[in-house]
mmCIF file of C-alpha atoms in Angstrom:
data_model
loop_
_atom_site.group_PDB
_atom_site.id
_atom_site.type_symbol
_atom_site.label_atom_id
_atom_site.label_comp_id
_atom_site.label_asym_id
_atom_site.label_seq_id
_atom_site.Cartn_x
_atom_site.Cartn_y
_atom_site.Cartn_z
ATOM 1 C CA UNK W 1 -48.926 -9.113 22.510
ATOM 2 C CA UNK W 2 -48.760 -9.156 18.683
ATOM 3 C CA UNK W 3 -50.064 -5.565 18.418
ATOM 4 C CA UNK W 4 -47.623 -4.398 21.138
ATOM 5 C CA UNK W 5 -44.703 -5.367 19.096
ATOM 6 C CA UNK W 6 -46.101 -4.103 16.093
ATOM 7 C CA UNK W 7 -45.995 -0.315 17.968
ATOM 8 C CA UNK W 8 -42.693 -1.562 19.042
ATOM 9 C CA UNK W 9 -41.833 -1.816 15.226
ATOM 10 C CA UNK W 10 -43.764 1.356 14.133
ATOM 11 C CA UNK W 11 -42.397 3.428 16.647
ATOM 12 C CA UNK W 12 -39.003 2.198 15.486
ATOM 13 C CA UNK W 13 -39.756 2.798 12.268
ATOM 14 C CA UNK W 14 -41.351 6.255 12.334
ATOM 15 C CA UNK W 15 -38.330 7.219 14.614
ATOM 16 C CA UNK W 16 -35.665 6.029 11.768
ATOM 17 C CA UNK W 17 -38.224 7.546 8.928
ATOM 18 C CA UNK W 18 -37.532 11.172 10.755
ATOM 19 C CA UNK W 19 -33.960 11.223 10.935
ATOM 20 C CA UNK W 20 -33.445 10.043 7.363
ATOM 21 C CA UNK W 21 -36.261 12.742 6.570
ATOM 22 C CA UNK W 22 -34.244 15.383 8.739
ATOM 23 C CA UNK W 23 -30.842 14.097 6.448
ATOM 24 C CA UNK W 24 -32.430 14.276 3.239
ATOM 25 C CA UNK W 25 -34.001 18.459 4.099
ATOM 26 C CA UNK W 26 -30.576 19.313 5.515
ATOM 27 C CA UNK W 27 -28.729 17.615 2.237
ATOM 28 C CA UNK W 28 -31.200 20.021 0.099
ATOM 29 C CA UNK W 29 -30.012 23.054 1.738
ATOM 30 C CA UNK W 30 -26.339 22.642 1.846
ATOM 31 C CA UNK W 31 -26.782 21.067 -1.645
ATOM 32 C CA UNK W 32 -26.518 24.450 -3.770
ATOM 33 C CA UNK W 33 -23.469 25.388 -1.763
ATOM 34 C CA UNK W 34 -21.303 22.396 -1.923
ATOM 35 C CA UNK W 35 -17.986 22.974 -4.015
ATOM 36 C CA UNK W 36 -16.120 20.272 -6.014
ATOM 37 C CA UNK W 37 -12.369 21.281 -6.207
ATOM 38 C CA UNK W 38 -10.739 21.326 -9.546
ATOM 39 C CA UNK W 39 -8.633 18.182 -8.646
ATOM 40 C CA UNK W 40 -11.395 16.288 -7.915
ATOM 41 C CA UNK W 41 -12.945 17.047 -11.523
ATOM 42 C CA UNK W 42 -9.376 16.313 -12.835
ATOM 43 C CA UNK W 43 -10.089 12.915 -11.502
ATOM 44 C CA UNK W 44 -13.565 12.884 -12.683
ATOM 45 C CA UNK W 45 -12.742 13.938 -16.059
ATOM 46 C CA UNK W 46 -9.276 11.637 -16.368
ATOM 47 C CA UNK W 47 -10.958 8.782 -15.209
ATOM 48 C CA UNK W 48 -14.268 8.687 -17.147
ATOM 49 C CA UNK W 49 -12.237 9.777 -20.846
ATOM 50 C CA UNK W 50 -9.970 6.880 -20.014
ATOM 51 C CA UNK W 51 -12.327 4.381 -19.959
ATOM 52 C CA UNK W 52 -13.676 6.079 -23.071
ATOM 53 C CA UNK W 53 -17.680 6.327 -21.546
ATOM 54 C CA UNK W 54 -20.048 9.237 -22.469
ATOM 55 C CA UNK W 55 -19.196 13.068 -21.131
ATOM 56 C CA UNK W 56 -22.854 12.485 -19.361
ATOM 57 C CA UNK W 57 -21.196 9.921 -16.921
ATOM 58 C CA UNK W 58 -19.065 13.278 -15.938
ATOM 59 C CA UNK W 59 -21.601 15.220 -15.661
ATOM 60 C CA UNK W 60 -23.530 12.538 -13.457
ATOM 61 C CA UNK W 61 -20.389 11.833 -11.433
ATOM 62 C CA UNK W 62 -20.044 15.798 -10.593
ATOM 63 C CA UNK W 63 -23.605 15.780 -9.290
ATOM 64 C CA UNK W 64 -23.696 12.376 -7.438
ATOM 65 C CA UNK W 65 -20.207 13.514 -5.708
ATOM 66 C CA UNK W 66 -22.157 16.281 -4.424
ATOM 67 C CA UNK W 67 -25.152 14.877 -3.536
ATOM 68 C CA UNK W 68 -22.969 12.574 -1.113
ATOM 69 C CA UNK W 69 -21.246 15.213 0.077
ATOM 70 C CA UNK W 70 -24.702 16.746 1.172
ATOM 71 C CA UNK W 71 -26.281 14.064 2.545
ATOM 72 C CA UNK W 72 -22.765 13.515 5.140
ATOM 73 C CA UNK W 73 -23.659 17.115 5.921
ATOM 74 C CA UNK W 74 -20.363 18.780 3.865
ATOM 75 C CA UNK W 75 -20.087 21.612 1.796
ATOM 76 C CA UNK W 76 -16.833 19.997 0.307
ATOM 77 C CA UNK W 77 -16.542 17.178 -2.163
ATOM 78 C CA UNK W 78 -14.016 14.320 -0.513
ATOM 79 C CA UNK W 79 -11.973 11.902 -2.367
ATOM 80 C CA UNK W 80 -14.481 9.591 -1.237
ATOM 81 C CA UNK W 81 -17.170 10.917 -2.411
ATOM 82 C CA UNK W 82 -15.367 10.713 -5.748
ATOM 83 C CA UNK W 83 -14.384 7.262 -5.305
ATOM 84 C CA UNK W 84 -18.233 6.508 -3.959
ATOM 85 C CA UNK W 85 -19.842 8.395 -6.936
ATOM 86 C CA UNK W 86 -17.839 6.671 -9.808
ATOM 87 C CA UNK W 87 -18.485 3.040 -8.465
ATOM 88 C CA UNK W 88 -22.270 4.502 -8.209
ATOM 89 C CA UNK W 89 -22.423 5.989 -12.176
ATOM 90 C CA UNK W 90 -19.579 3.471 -13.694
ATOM 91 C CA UNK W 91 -21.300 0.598 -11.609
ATOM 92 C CA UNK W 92 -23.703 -0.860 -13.911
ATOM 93 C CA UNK W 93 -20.724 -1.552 -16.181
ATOM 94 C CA UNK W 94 -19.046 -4.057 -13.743
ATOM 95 C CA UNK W 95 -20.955 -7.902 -13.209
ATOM 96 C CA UNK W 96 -20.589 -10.536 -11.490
ATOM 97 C CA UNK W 97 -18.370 -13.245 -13.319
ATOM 98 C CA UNK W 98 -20.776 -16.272 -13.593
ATOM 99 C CA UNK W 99 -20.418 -20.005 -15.412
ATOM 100 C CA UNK W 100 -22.302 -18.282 -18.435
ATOM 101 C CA UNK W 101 -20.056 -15.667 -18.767
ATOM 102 C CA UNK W 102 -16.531 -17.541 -17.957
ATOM 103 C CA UNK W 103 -17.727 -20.272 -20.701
ATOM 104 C CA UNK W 104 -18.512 -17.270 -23.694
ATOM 105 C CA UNK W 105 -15.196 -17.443 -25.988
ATOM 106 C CA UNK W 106 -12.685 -14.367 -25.574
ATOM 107 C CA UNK W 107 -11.927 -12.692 -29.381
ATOM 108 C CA UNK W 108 -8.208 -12.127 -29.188
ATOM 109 C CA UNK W 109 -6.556 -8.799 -29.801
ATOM 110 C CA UNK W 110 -5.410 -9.957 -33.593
ATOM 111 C CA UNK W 111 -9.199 -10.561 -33.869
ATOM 112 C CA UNK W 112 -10.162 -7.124 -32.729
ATOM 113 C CA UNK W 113 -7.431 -5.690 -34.958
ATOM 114 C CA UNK W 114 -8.265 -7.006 -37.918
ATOM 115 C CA UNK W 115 -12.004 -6.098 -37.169
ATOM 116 C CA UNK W 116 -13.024 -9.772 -37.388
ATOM 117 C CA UNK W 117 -14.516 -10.669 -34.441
ATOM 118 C CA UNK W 118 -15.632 -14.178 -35.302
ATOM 119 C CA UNK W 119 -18.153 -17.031 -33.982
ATOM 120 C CA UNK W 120 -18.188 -16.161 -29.896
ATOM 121 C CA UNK W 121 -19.156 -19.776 -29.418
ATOM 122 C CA UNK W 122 -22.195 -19.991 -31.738
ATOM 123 C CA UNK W 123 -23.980 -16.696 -30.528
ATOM 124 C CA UNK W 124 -25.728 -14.446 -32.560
ATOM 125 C CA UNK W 125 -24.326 -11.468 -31.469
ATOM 126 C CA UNK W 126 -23.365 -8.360 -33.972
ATOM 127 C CA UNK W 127 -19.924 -6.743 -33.988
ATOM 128 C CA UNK W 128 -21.368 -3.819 -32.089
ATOM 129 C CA UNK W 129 -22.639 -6.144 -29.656
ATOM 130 C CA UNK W 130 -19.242 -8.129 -29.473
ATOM 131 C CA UNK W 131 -17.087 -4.435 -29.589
ATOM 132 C CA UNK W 132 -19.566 -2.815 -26.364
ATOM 133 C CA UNK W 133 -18.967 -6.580 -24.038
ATOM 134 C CA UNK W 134 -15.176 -6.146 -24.876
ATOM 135 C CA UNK W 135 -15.311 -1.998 -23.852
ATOM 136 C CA UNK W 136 -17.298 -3.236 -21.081
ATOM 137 C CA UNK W 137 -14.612 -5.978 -19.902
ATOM 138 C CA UNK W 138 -12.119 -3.098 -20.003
ATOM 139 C CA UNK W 139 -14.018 -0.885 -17.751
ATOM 140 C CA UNK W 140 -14.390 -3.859 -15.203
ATOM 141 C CA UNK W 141 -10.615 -4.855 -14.939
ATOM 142 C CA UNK W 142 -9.574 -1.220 -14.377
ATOM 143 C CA UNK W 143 -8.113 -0.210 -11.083
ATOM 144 C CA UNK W 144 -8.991 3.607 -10.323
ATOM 145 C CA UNK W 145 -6.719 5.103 -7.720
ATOM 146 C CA UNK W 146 -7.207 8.921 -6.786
ATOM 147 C CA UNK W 147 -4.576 11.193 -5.935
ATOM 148 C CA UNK W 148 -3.780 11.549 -2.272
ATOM 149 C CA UNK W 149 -5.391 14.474 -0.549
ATOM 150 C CA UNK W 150 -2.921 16.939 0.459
ATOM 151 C CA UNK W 151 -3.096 18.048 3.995
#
């Protein structure tokens, strides 16, 4: 009975494997013809110099935008691949608020002005260390909204 369900499972799995297989070949053709409209790099390029991140997050937010567009089968970059490709390159930047985290002391912005940023509770951290968490906090508490698509 055992090895009956495990052909169950493998047959399952095998049948799964070859459509995601048949996805991924038919993403690699259409991949070299997908187009990314300008406003869609406007939004790319507006968004990532905002939150004042490295050009190479562009140029990996161009690619992954296209890449999803592939894989849905498009040769047209959607808002939501946009959207989908900026939480995907930005992501790393965002965490998950937790007790450590919520109990670290907050410089204020007279702090950061005067380029003193202090004892954050008895850390050892440098100022470059201090100056990348508060960057950081500002990526994660901004809102990115994209232009509606006109139809």
């Amino acid at each position: 009975m055992r090895k009956r369900s495990r052909r169950i499972s493998q047959k399952k799995f095998e049948e799964k494997e070859a459509v995601l297989r048949a996805k991924v070949q038919n993403a690699i053709e259409i991949l070299p013809k997908v187009k990314i409209s300008d406003r869609h790099l406007d939004t790319l390029a507006r968004t990532i110099l905002s939150l004042s991140v490295s050009t190479r997050a562009m140029i990996a937010a161009t690619k992954v935008s296209k890449a999803l567009a592939a894989l849905d089968g498009r040769d047209q970059v959607t808002d939501e691949d946009v959207e989908e490709a900026l939480d995907l390159v930005l992501g790393h930047r965002k965490t998950d608020r937790s007790v450590s985290t919520q109990t670290t002391r907050k410089t204020t912005s007279e702090e950061r002005n005067q380029g003193n940023l202090g004892d954050a509770g008895g850390d050892s951290k440098s100022n470059g260390e201090k100056a990348r968490e508060m960057k950081n906090e500002e990526i994660r508490s901004t809102k990115i909204d994209l232009p509606k698509t006109k139809k």
